[in-house]
Tab-separated table of C-alpha atoms in Angstrom:
chain	number	residue	atom	x	y	z
N	18	MET	CA	-37.901	0.461	-36.791
N	19	ASP	CA	-34.353	1.828	-36.903
N	20	SER	CA	-33.252	-0.920	-34.553
N	21	LYS	CA	-34.339	-3.579	-36.979
N	22	LYS	CA	-32.714	-1.824	-39.935
N	23	ILE	CA	-29.474	-1.228	-38.031
N	24	LYS	CA	-29.261	-4.878	-37.069
N	25	GLN	CA	-29.969	-5.954	-40.650
N	26	VAL	CA	-27.216	-3.669	-41.940
N	27	MET	CA	-24.777	-4.957	-39.338
N	28	SER	CA	-25.706	-8.566	-40.173
N	29	ILE	CA	-25.029	-8.013	-43.877
N	30	VAL	CA	-21.878	-5.920	-43.474
N	31	PHE	CA	-20.310	-8.263	-40.935
N	32	ASP	CA	-21.660	-11.390	-42.667
N	33	VAL	CA	-23.115	-12.871	-39.501
N	34	PRO	CA	-26.617	-14.194	-38.718
N	35	LEU	CA	-29.138	-11.521	-37.781
N	36	GLU	CA	-29.832	-13.219	-34.444
N	37	SER	CA	-26.206	-12.775	-33.436
N	38	ILE	CA	-26.679	-8.992	-33.488
N	39	THR	CA	-28.004	-8.609	-29.955
N	40	ASP	CA	-28.350	-5.384	-28.034
N	41	ASP	CA	-24.962	-6.122	-26.490
N	42	ALA	CA	-23.245	-6.668	-29.840
N	43	SER	CA	-19.913	-4.910	-30.109
N	44	THR	CA	-16.451	-5.153	-31.584
N	45	ASP	CA	-15.821	-7.705	-28.832
N	46	THR	CA	-18.634	-10.040	-29.900
N	47	ILE	CA	-18.350	-9.816	-33.705
N	48	PRO	CA	-14.985	-11.183	-34.858
N	49	ASN	CA	-15.534	-9.933	-38.444
N	50	TRP	CA	-15.724	-6.317	-37.272
N	51	ASP	CA	-12.453	-5.106	-38.760
N	52	SER	CA	-11.470	-1.625	-39.964
N	53	LEU	CA	-12.572	-2.178	-43.564
N	54	ARG	CA	-15.990	-3.518	-42.561
N	55	HIS	CA	-16.299	-0.651	-40.103
N	56	LEU	CA	-16.058	1.851	-42.966
N	57	ASN	CA	-18.532	-0.261	-44.964
N	58	LEU	CA	-20.848	-0.147	-41.959
N	59	ILE	CA	-20.777	3.672	-41.897
N	60	LEU	CA	-21.539	3.884	-45.624
N	61	ALA	CA	-24.304	1.269	-45.387
N	62	LEU	CA	-25.937	2.970	-42.413
N	63	GLU	CA	-25.860	6.334	-44.186
N	64	GLU	CA	-27.363	4.845	-47.332
N	65	GLU	CA	-30.001	2.656	-45.706
N	66	LEU	CA	-31.124	5.198	-43.118
N	67	GLY	CA	-30.651	8.335	-45.183
N	68	ILE	CA	-28.381	10.006	-42.655
N	69	SER	CA	-24.952	11.592	-42.623
N	70	ILE	CA	-22.699	10.441	-39.829
N	71	PRO	CA	-20.257	13.185	-38.746
N	72	ASN	CA	-16.558	12.317	-38.995
N	73	GLU	CA	-16.016	12.741	-35.237
N	74	GLU	CA	-18.591	10.029	-34.561
N	75	VAL	CA	-17.093	7.416	-36.902
N	76	GLY	CA	-14.758	6.061	-34.245
N	77	ASN	CA	-17.521	5.965	-31.662
N	78	LEU	CA	-19.745	3.425	-33.451
N	79	ILE	CA	-18.258	0.458	-31.648
N	80	THR	CA	-21.279	-1.143	-30.022
N	81	TYR	CA	-24.838	-1.691	-31.190
N	82	LYS	CA	-26.165	0.597	-28.438
N	83	LEU	CA	-23.831	3.392	-29.478
N	84	ILE	CA	-24.778	2.964	-33.140
N	85	GLU	CA	-28.458	3.162	-32.254
N	86	LEU	CA	-27.903	6.254	-30.141
N	87	ILE	CA	-25.743	8.052	-32.708
N	88	VAL	CA	-28.094	7.185	-35.556
N	89	HIS	CA	-30.900	8.645	-33.471
N	90	GLU	CA	-28.883	11.836	-32.958
N	91	CYS	CA	-28.121	12.058	-36.679
N	92	LYS	CA	-31.837	11.949	-37.465
N	93	LYS	CA	-32.629	14.939	-35.249
H	7	MET	CA	18.654	-11.154	23.073
H	8	LYS	CA	20.068	-7.988	24.602
H	9	LYS	CA	19.180	-4.654	23.055
H	10	TYR	CA	22.022	-2.260	22.355
H	11	ASN	CA	20.879	0.117	25.103
H	12	GLU	CA	20.856	-2.748	27.595
H	13	ILE	CA	24.525	-3.554	26.998
H	14	PHE	CA	27.175	-1.773	29.058
H	15	VAL	CA	30.966	-1.700	29.073
H	16	GLY	CA	32.076	-4.303	31.593
H	17	ASP	CA	29.246	-6.747	30.828
H	18	LYS	CA	30.611	-10.307	30.835
H	19	GLU	CA	29.489	-13.772	29.796
H	20	THR	CA	31.161	-17.162	29.975
H	21	LEU	CA	30.583	-20.698	28.733
H	22	SER	CA	32.454	-23.978	29.078
H	23	HIS	CA	33.090	-26.936	26.834
H	24	ILE	CA	35.186	-30.113	27.138
H	25	ILE	CA	36.927	-30.978	23.867
H	26	THR	CA	36.349	-34.592	22.763
H	27	LYS	CA	37.682	-36.780	19.977
H	28	ASN	CA	34.220	-36.582	18.452
H	29	ASP	CA	34.561	-32.766	18.235
H	30	ILE	CA	37.791	-33.198	16.262
H	31	ASP	CA	36.211	-35.720	13.915
H	32	LYS	CA	33.230	-33.454	13.251
H	33	PHE	CA	35.501	-30.487	12.643
H	34	VAL	CA	37.553	-32.500	10.153
H	35	ASP	CA	34.381	-33.681	8.410
H	36	LEU	CA	33.107	-30.148	8.200
H	37	THR	CA	36.231	-28.280	7.168
H	38	GLY	CA	38.340	-30.977	5.545
H	39	ASP	CA	41.319	-29.919	7.680
H	40	ASP	CA	42.830	-33.329	8.462
H	41	ASN	CA	46.291	-32.003	9.222
H	42	ARG	CA	48.002	-34.967	10.869
H	43	LEU	CA	49.119	-32.793	13.760
H	44	HIS	CA	45.427	-32.712	14.771
H	45	VAL	CA	44.335	-36.254	13.971
H	46	ASP	CA	47.321	-38.610	13.926
H	47	GLU	CA	48.752	-39.528	17.321
H	48	LYS	CA	51.878	-41.149	15.849
H	49	PHE	CA	52.591	-38.153	13.703
H	50	ALA	CA	52.066	-35.776	16.639
H	51	GLU	CA	54.375	-37.827	18.791
H	52	LYS	CA	57.231	-37.009	16.445
H	53	THR	CA	56.651	-33.278	16.842
H	54	GLN	CA	57.440	-30.947	19.736
H	55	PHE	CA	53.759	-31.208	20.806
H	56	LYS	CA	53.983	-34.980	21.376
H	57	LYS	CA	50.190	-35.330	21.348
H	58	PRO	CA	47.609	-34.159	18.800
H	59	VAL	CA	46.729	-30.500	19.030
H	60	VAL	CA	43.118	-29.415	18.739
H	61	HIS	CA	42.445	-27.147	15.734
H	62	GLY	CA	42.817	-23.556	16.891
H	63	MET	CA	39.651	-22.534	15.089
H	64	LEU	CA	37.676	-25.265	16.796
H	65	GLY	CA	38.335	-23.632	20.134
H	66	ALA	CA	37.820	-20.169	18.642
H	67	SER	CA	34.469	-21.227	17.214
H	68	PHE	CA	33.095	-21.107	20.762
H	69	ILE	CA	33.632	-17.351	20.655
H	70	SER	CA	30.945	-17.431	17.986
H	71	THR	CA	28.732	-19.365	20.393
H	72	ILE	CA	29.108	-16.885	23.215
H	73	ILE	CA	28.501	-13.910	20.934
H	74	GLY	CA	25.629	-15.506	19.084
H	75	THR	CA	23.815	-16.846	22.116
H	76	LYS	CA	24.763	-14.710	25.098
H	77	LEU	CA	26.439	-11.381	24.443
H	78	PRO	CA	24.514	-9.873	22.731
H	79	GLY	CA	22.706	-13.042	21.489
H	80	ASP	CA	20.155	-13.356	18.652
H	81	GLY	CA	20.740	-10.892	15.852
H	82	ALA	CA	24.429	-10.325	16.640
H	83	LEU	CA	26.405	-9.550	13.517
H	84	TRP	CA	29.999	-10.621	14.277
H	85	PHE	CA	32.083	-8.858	11.679
H	86	SER	CA	35.618	-8.675	13.055
H	87	GLN	CA	37.832	-10.857	15.217
H	88	SER	CA	41.542	-10.790	16.075
H	89	LEU	CA	43.040	-14.007	17.436
H	90	GLU	CA	46.259	-15.129	19.053
H	91	PHE	CA	46.708	-18.815	19.772
H	92	LEU	CA	48.954	-18.833	22.834
H	93	LEU	CA	48.938	-22.451	24.003
H	94	PRO	CA	47.930	-25.729	22.384
H	95	VAL	CA	44.606	-27.304	23.313
H	96	ARG	CA	44.332	-31.061	23.739
H	97	ILE	CA	41.502	-33.554	23.675
H	98	GLY	CA	39.945	-33.610	27.113
H	99	ASP	CA	40.784	-29.986	27.916
H	100	LYS	CA	37.965	-28.066	29.550
H	101	LEU	CA	37.741	-24.692	27.834
H	102	THR	CA	36.166	-21.658	29.442
H	103	ILE	CA	35.269	-18.987	26.929
H	104	LYS	CA	34.944	-15.464	28.293
H	105	ALA	CA	33.675	-12.347	26.596
H	106	GLU	CA	33.678	-8.855	28.088
H	107	VAL	CA	32.377	-5.636	26.552
H	108	ILE	CA	35.258	-3.156	26.403
H	109	LYS	CA	33.882	-0.487	24.102
H	110	LYS	CA	30.628	0.776	22.575
H	111	ASN	CA	30.071	2.815	19.422
H	112	ASP	CA	26.622	4.334	19.800
H	113	SER	CA	26.347	5.821	16.318
H	114	GLU	CA	27.087	2.490	14.645
H	115	ARG	CA	25.547	0.350	17.398
H	116	ILE	CA	28.746	-1.682	17.564
H	117	ILE	CA	30.284	-3.284	20.629
H	118	GLU	CA	33.855	-4.460	21.076
H	119	LEU	CA	34.495	-7.515	23.206
H	120	LYS	CA	37.645	-8.871	24.767
H	121	THR	CA	37.486	-12.582	24.040
H	122	GLU	CA	39.629	-15.055	25.960
H	123	ILE	CA	39.679	-18.825	26.132
H	124	TYR	CA	41.148	-20.502	29.214
H	125	ASN	CA	41.978	-24.130	29.836
H	126	GLN	CA	41.252	-26.032	33.030
H	127	ASN	CA	44.541	-24.754	34.446
H	128	ARG	CA	43.349	-21.135	34.122
H	129	GLN	CA	45.889	-20.543	31.382
H	130	ILE	CA	44.891	-18.344	28.443
H	131	VAL	CA	45.067	-20.473	25.322
H	132	THR	CA	43.501	-18.016	22.899
H	133	LYS	CA	42.815	-14.293	23.073
H	134	GLY	CA	41.564	-11.585	20.788
H	135	VAL	CA	39.083	-8.772	20.237
H	136	ALA	CA	35.695	-9.159	18.573
H	137	LYS	CA	33.583	-6.454	16.953
H	138	VAL	CA	29.862	-7.051	16.807
H	139	LYS	CA	27.019	-4.990	15.371
H	140	VAL	CA	23.865	-5.245	17.437
H	141	ILE	CA	20.914	-5.769	15.122
H	142	GLU	CA	17.490	-5.212	16.579
H	143	THR	CA	14.320	-6.518	15.033
H	144	GLU	CA	11.618	-4.081	14.017
H	145	ASN	CA	8.798	-3.882	16.487
H	146	LYS	CA	6.531	-1.752	14.316
H	147	THR	CA	4.523	-4.794	13.263
H	148	ALA	CA	3.616	-5.360	16.852
H	149	VAL	CA	2.411	-1.773	17.116
H	150	SER	CA	0.245	-2.205	14.030
H	151	ARG	CA	-1.279	-5.356	15.429
H	152	LYS	CA	-2.135	-3.556	18.615
H	153	ILE	CA	-3.911	-0.857	16.661
H	154	THR	CA	-5.745	-3.447	14.596
H	155	ALA	CA	-7.120	-5.023	17.710
H	156	GLU	CA	-8.950	-1.783	18.555
H	157	VAL	CA	-12.121	-0.766	16.767
H	158	LYS	CA	-11.200	2.071	14.475
H	159	THR	CA	-13.369	4.989	13.503
H	160	ALA	CA	-13.793	6.407	10.035
H	161	LEU	CA	-15.188	9.817	9.173
H	162	ILE	CA	-16.832	9.735	5.763
H	163	ILE	CA	-17.333	13.169	4.276
H	164	GLY	CA	-20.120	13.252	1.718
H	165	ALA	CA	-21.471	9.959	2.980
H	166	THR	CA	-24.843	10.347	1.309
H	167	GLY	CA	-23.379	10.397	-2.201
H	168	GLY	CA	-23.003	7.260	-4.283
H	169	ILE	CA	-19.356	6.588	-3.389
H	170	GLY	CA	-19.698	7.850	0.197
H	171	ASN	CA	-22.636	5.539	0.844
H	172	ALA	CA	-20.750	2.514	-0.496
H	173	VAL	CA	-17.661	3.446	1.545
H	174	CYS	CA	-19.702	3.666	4.773
H	175	LEU	CA	-21.121	0.186	4.258
H	176	GLN	CA	-17.801	-1.325	3.201
H	177	LEU	CA	-15.892	0.102	6.170
H	178	ALA	CA	-18.687	-0.952	8.532
H	179	GLN	CA	-18.293	-4.495	7.174
H	180	ASP	CA	-14.560	-4.115	7.766
H	181	GLY	CA	-15.251	-3.403	11.431
H	182	PHE	CA	-15.033	0.381	11.543
H	183	ASN	CA	-17.286	2.641	13.522
H	184	ILE	CA	-18.596	5.265	11.145
H	185	ILE	CA	-19.127	9.003	11.403
H	186	ILE	CA	-21.603	9.771	8.640
H	187	HIS	CA	-21.313	13.309	7.340
H	188	TYR	CA	-24.063	14.936	5.317
H	189	ASN	CA	-25.049	18.423	4.334
H	190	ASN	CA	-28.548	18.191	2.877
H	191	ASN	CA	-29.835	14.638	2.823
H	192	LYS	CA	-30.506	13.813	6.467
H	193	ALA	CA	-32.918	10.993	5.653
H	194	MET	CA	-30.287	9.215	3.593
H	195	ALA	CA	-27.708	9.717	6.355
H	196	GLU	CA	-30.056	8.185	8.923
H	197	ASP	CA	-30.719	5.274	6.567
H	198	ILE	CA	-26.974	4.661	6.208
H	199	LYS	CA	-26.658	4.801	10.007
H	200	LYS	CA	-29.187	1.986	10.342
H	201	LYS	CA	-27.325	-0.098	7.795
H	202	VAL	CA	-23.995	0.497	9.538
H	203	GLU	CA	-25.556	-0.530	12.853
H	204	SER	CA	-26.853	-3.685	11.222
H	205	TYR	CA	-23.194	-4.661	10.889
H	206	LYS	CA	-22.893	-4.300	14.694
H	207	GLN	CA	-20.842	-1.120	14.351
H	208	LYS	CA	-21.473	2.217	16.020
H	209	ALA	CA	-22.471	5.143	13.856
H	210	VAL	CA	-23.226	8.817	14.327
H	211	VAL	CA	-24.640	11.277	11.865
H	212	VAL	CA	-23.096	14.738	11.656
H	213	LYS	CA	-24.184	17.699	9.568
H	214	ALA	CA	-21.817	20.297	8.204
H	215	ASP	CA	-21.366	22.622	5.294
H	216	ILE	CA	-17.802	21.690	4.456
H	217	LEU	CA	-17.260	24.996	2.721
H	218	GLN	CA	-17.439	26.609	6.167
H	219	GLU	CA	-14.372	26.042	8.310
H	220	THR	CA	-16.276	26.638	11.540
H	221	GLU	CA	-18.797	23.935	10.660
H	222	ILE	CA	-15.994	21.481	9.896
H	223	ASN	CA	-14.440	22.178	13.286
H	224	GLU	CA	-17.790	21.723	15.012
H	225	MET	CA	-18.339	18.458	13.136
H	226	VAL	CA	-14.972	17.115	14.283
H	227	THR	CA	-15.581	18.259	17.866
H	228	THR	CA	-18.970	16.544	17.828
H	229	SER	CA	-17.366	13.395	16.471
H	230	TYR	CA	-14.871	13.308	19.340
H	231	ARG	CA	-17.780	13.332	21.789
H	232	SER	CA	-18.947	10.026	20.321
H	233	PHE	CA	-15.590	8.453	19.525
H	234	LYS	CA	-12.279	8.972	21.237
H	235	LYS	CA	-10.411	9.243	17.983
H	236	ILE	CA	-10.765	9.395	14.247
H	237	ASP	CA	-8.457	6.957	12.503
H	238	VAL	CA	-9.584	7.349	8.924
H	239	VAL	CA	-11.027	10.242	6.959
H	240	VAL	CA	-12.391	9.786	3.473
H	241	ASN	CA	-13.452	12.893	1.598
H	242	CYS	CA	-16.098	11.794	-0.894
H	243	ALA	CA	-17.751	15.196	-1.154
H	244	ALA	CA	-18.420	16.437	-4.648
H	245	SER	CA	-20.526	19.016	-6.374
H	246	SER	CA	-22.329	18.685	-9.685
H	247	ILE	CA	-20.167	18.914	-12.779
H	248	PRO	CA	-21.914	20.943	-15.458
H	249	ASN	CA	-20.502	20.694	-18.977
H	250	ILE	CA	-19.378	24.215	-19.879
H	251	LYS	CA	-17.232	25.219	-22.834
H	252	PHE	CA	-13.993	26.826	-21.690
H	253	GLN	CA	-14.823	30.209	-23.225
H	254	GLU	CA	-18.060	30.300	-21.310
H	255	LEU	CA	-16.611	29.239	-17.977
H	256	LEU	CA	-16.637	31.837	-15.212
H	257	TRP	CA	-14.052	32.080	-12.492
H	258	SER	CA	-16.849	31.283	-10.082
H	259	ASP	CA	-17.228	27.872	-11.782
H	260	TYR	CA	-13.589	27.146	-10.988
H	261	VAL	CA	-13.968	28.471	-7.451
H	262	GLN	CA	-16.915	26.185	-6.825
H	263	GLN	CA	-14.868	23.116	-7.762
H	264	LEU	CA	-11.765	24.333	-5.944
H	265	GLU	CA	-13.771	24.977	-2.797
H	266	VAL	CA	-15.304	21.502	-2.746
H	267	ASN	CA	-12.100	19.688	-3.620
H	268	ILE	CA	-9.307	21.810	-2.189
H	269	LYS	CA	-10.597	24.211	0.433
H	270	SER	CA	-12.736	21.587	2.146
H	271	THR	CA	-9.920	19.026	2.145
H	272	ILE	CA	-7.484	21.527	3.632
H	273	HIS	CA	-9.868	22.451	6.455
H	274	ILE	CA	-10.921	18.864	7.148
H	275	VAL	CA	-7.337	17.677	7.343
H	276	GLN	CA	-6.367	20.617	9.532
H	277	ALA	CA	-9.224	19.733	11.875
H	278	VAL	CA	-8.378	16.050	12.304
H	279	VAL	CA	-4.597	16.071	12.085
H	280	PRO	CA	-3.748	17.335	15.609
H	281	GLU	CA	-5.369	14.276	17.230
H	282	MET	CA	-3.945	11.943	14.594
H	283	ILE	CA	-0.477	13.283	15.356
H	284	LYS	CA	-1.054	12.627	19.061
H	285	ASN	CA	-2.103	9.077	18.223
H	286	GLY	CA	0.806	8.663	15.836
H	287	TYR	CA	-1.567	7.159	13.309
H	288	GLY	CA	-4.132	8.243	10.774
H	289	LYS	CA	-5.333	7.690	7.260
H	290	ILE	CA	-6.650	10.343	4.931
H	291	ILE	CA	-8.084	9.325	1.596
H	292	THR	CA	-8.965	11.718	-1.189
H	293	ILE	CA	-10.944	10.960	-4.319
H	294	GLY	CA	-9.428	11.975	-7.635
H	295	SER	CA	-10.775	11.714	-11.147
H	296	VAL	CA	-9.571	9.874	-14.223
H	297	SER	CA	-10.249	13.098	-16.111
H	298	ALA	CA	-7.133	14.622	-14.512
H	299	GLU	CA	-5.054	12.154	-16.528
H	300	LYS	CA	-7.389	11.610	-19.460
H	301	PRO	CA	-9.116	14.971	-19.894
H	302	ASN	CA	-12.327	15.649	-21.731
H	303	SER	CA	-13.836	18.832	-23.102
H	304	GLU	CA	-15.980	21.231	-21.111
H	305	TRP	CA	-14.725	20.057	-17.712
H	306	SER	CA	-11.816	22.444	-17.307
H	307	HIS	CA	-13.127	23.693	-13.939
H	308	TYR	CA	-13.478	20.168	-12.539
H	309	ILE	CA	-10.241	18.836	-14.027
H	310	THR	CA	-8.317	21.823	-12.689
H	311	ALA	CA	-9.604	21.181	-9.169
H	312	LYS	CA	-8.981	17.425	-9.292
H	313	THR	CA	-5.458	17.987	-10.610
H	314	ALA	CA	-4.835	20.404	-7.747
H	315	LEU	CA	-6.094	17.713	-5.404
H	316	ILE	CA	-3.366	15.365	-6.649
H	317	GLY	CA	-0.778	17.957	-5.632
H	318	LEU	CA	-2.452	18.581	-2.296
H	319	THR	CA	-2.614	14.858	-1.576
H	320	LYS	CA	1.063	14.342	-2.362
H	321	SER	CA	2.227	17.377	-0.413
H	322	LEU	CA	0.196	16.346	2.642
H	323	ALA	CA	1.442	12.770	2.313
H	324	PHE	CA	5.041	13.946	2.304
H	325	GLU	CA	4.616	16.241	5.284
H	326	LEU	CA	2.414	14.025	7.439
H	327	ALA	CA	3.855	10.571	6.773
H	328	PRO	CA	6.692	10.995	9.309
H	329	LYS	CA	3.976	11.590	11.917
H	330	GLY	CA	2.263	8.300	11.056
H	331	ILE	CA	-0.474	9.816	8.910
H	332	ARG	CA	-0.874	8.192	5.517
H	333	VAL	CA	-2.472	10.356	2.854
H	334	ASN	CA	-3.440	8.578	-0.324
H	335	MET	CA	-5.804	9.003	-3.252
H	336	VAL	CA	-8.235	6.799	-5.109
H	337	THR	CA	-8.936	7.794	-8.687
H	338	PRO	CA	-11.990	6.209	-10.247
H	339	SER	CA	-13.125	6.529	-13.810
H	340	LEU	CA	-16.727	7.451	-14.495
H	341	VAL	CA	-18.867	5.998	-11.711
H	342	ASN	CA	-22.576	5.546	-12.245
H	343	THR	CA	-23.910	7.631	-9.375
H	344	GLU	CA	-26.301	10.504	-8.790
H	345	LEU	CA	-23.409	12.885	-9.407
H	346	THR	CA	-22.981	11.628	-12.956
H	347	MET	CA	-26.643	11.126	-13.815
H	348	ASN	CA	-26.661	14.182	-16.084
H	349	ILE	CA	-23.781	12.915	-18.181
H	350	PRO	CA	-25.187	11.983	-21.610
H	351	GLU	CA	-25.891	8.319	-22.177
H	352	LYS	CA	-23.629	8.338	-25.221
H	353	VAL	CA	-20.659	9.437	-23.103
H	354	LYS	CA	-21.319	6.647	-20.623
H	355	LEU	CA	-21.719	4.033	-23.369
H	356	LEU	CA	-18.525	5.215	-25.027
H	357	ALA	CA	-16.632	5.219	-21.739
H	358	ALA	CA	-17.732	1.658	-21.057
H	359	ALA	CA	-16.958	0.510	-24.615
H	360	GLN	CA	-13.480	2.071	-24.487
H	361	THR	CA	-12.666	0.601	-21.080
H	362	PRO	CA	-10.669	-2.628	-21.294
H	363	LEU	CA	-12.962	-4.165	-18.662
H	364	ARG	CA	-15.942	-2.906	-20.718
H	365	ARG	CA	-18.010	-1.288	-18.055
H	366	LEU	CA	-18.245	1.816	-15.917
H	367	ALA	CA	-16.885	1.805	-12.403
H	368	LEU	CA	-19.250	0.946	-9.592
H	369	ALA	CA	-19.273	2.729	-6.261
H	370	THR	CA	-18.425	-0.610	-4.677
H	371	ASP	CA	-15.285	-0.857	-6.847
H	372	VAL	CA	-14.103	2.411	-5.335
H	373	ALA	CA	-15.165	1.397	-1.830
H	374	GLY	CA	-13.150	-1.808	-2.134
H	375	VAL	CA	-9.942	0.088	-2.767
H	376	ILE	CA	-10.739	2.557	0.001
H	377	SER	CA	-11.216	-0.430	2.283
H	378	PHE	CA	-7.648	-1.454	1.485
H	379	LEU	CA	-6.292	2.055	2.021
H	380	ALA	CA	-8.158	2.346	5.317
H	381	SER	CA	-6.772	-0.969	6.539
H	382	ASP	CA	-3.363	-1.632	8.041
H	383	LYS	CA	-2.568	-3.700	4.955
H	384	SER	CA	-1.687	-0.433	3.242
H	385	ASP	CA	0.330	1.018	6.120
H	386	PHE	CA	3.413	1.469	3.951
H	387	LEU	CA	1.619	3.536	1.305
H	388	ALA	CA	1.902	7.312	1.350
H	389	GLY	CA	1.129	9.721	-1.472
H	390	GLU	CA	-0.090	6.839	-3.604
H	391	ASN	CA	-2.789	7.228	-6.219
H	392	ILE	CA	-4.676	4.024	-6.885
H	393	ARG	CA	-6.570	4.107	-10.161
H	394	VAL	CA	-9.914	2.304	-10.322
H	395	ASN	CA	-10.659	2.619	-14.017
H	396	GLY	CA	-10.946	-0.843	-15.532
H	397	GLY	CA	-7.701	-0.299	-17.396
H	398	GLN	CA	-8.589	3.007	-19.069
H	399	VAL	CA	-5.413	4.676	-17.919
H	400	MET	CA	-2.341	2.579	-17.227
H	401	ILE	CA	0.772	4.308	-15.938
């Protein structure tokens, strides 16, 4: 469930088609992933998923797999 | 070509040459010296010489020939020459060029030669003294080739680990016989032996607790029963790396890492070095860690030991290199092996994402570099640390 939501958030924030957010999506594969959109991503994930992402993790959310893993940790 | 030690005071060589008009023409073409005394019969007739005189340096150039081709020959570096032109030389004269060693300077490997040129009437036309440095070509390449032709033997410590296993197979493919060391996993060691043998290489399995010096010595003795020599040693042994906050670390945690990385390496090297010194050749390869240069939390015990290993590797390299033993290090970043299986997935994902080549290291990546260090292609490396980290640390 989270996977789908995360991908939807990423698709909206980065303004790319949902199908382009694959499991291997990362800063390398999404050209729109700049620093401003990265901060928007954090805020959108927190709002959509009802979580609080710790400051020390903000810089680590650089691939879809890492986002999924960190979101999962934040929900514990 | 004569070697310096084969040249003695009193050694002599001679050569002869008849001067022709063609020689004069070529000399003029080459040097541009068309002084009419040398080339114009009418002009010469008006001088005291009456006939053209051969260029003095044309005759003297045969001194170069005798030095460059006979005494000492190839590699001669002729750096000084005194000359006195005593009599004119004419076209048609038969010159005999003589060189005789009159002095040797052993420290500089220089010989002095009395050089004299005679005409057909046994008159000295030119005389002088030459100084020549005797340059000898390196023959170390030939020695390396000879070693290459033999089948070498590699002792892989910790062969049943992820990196050790890959190193065994890579070196077997490279043509090494393999001594497969294990401590606990005999079945895996036997499996590696079969794979090594499938590459048509010989393999033996040896067991030893490398924290016990006596067992290391027994392992090396056993190895010498199977193979006459050990050319390469790779220490891939490692212990688990628990994440422990610094304030909770015990001295025993440090000791455990120091024993595996430092104590074992010291004893292994001490066990194999005497024979390597006798052979005048050996390669010792240690495995470092990227964490020594790019530290992370809760690994102080491991990082301390790996950093000490850098110092040990360099100090051994410095001391043993003059004896022909090359000690070098390979430093991988996080390798996906059994040793690192307890590292959290997030750490691995982050490491891969932050690596310019965007993945973790593979055991085969490390084995590939070890293959190079074990080969004679790296014979001029000593105390080197080759990083296999996908670009994580660039120095």
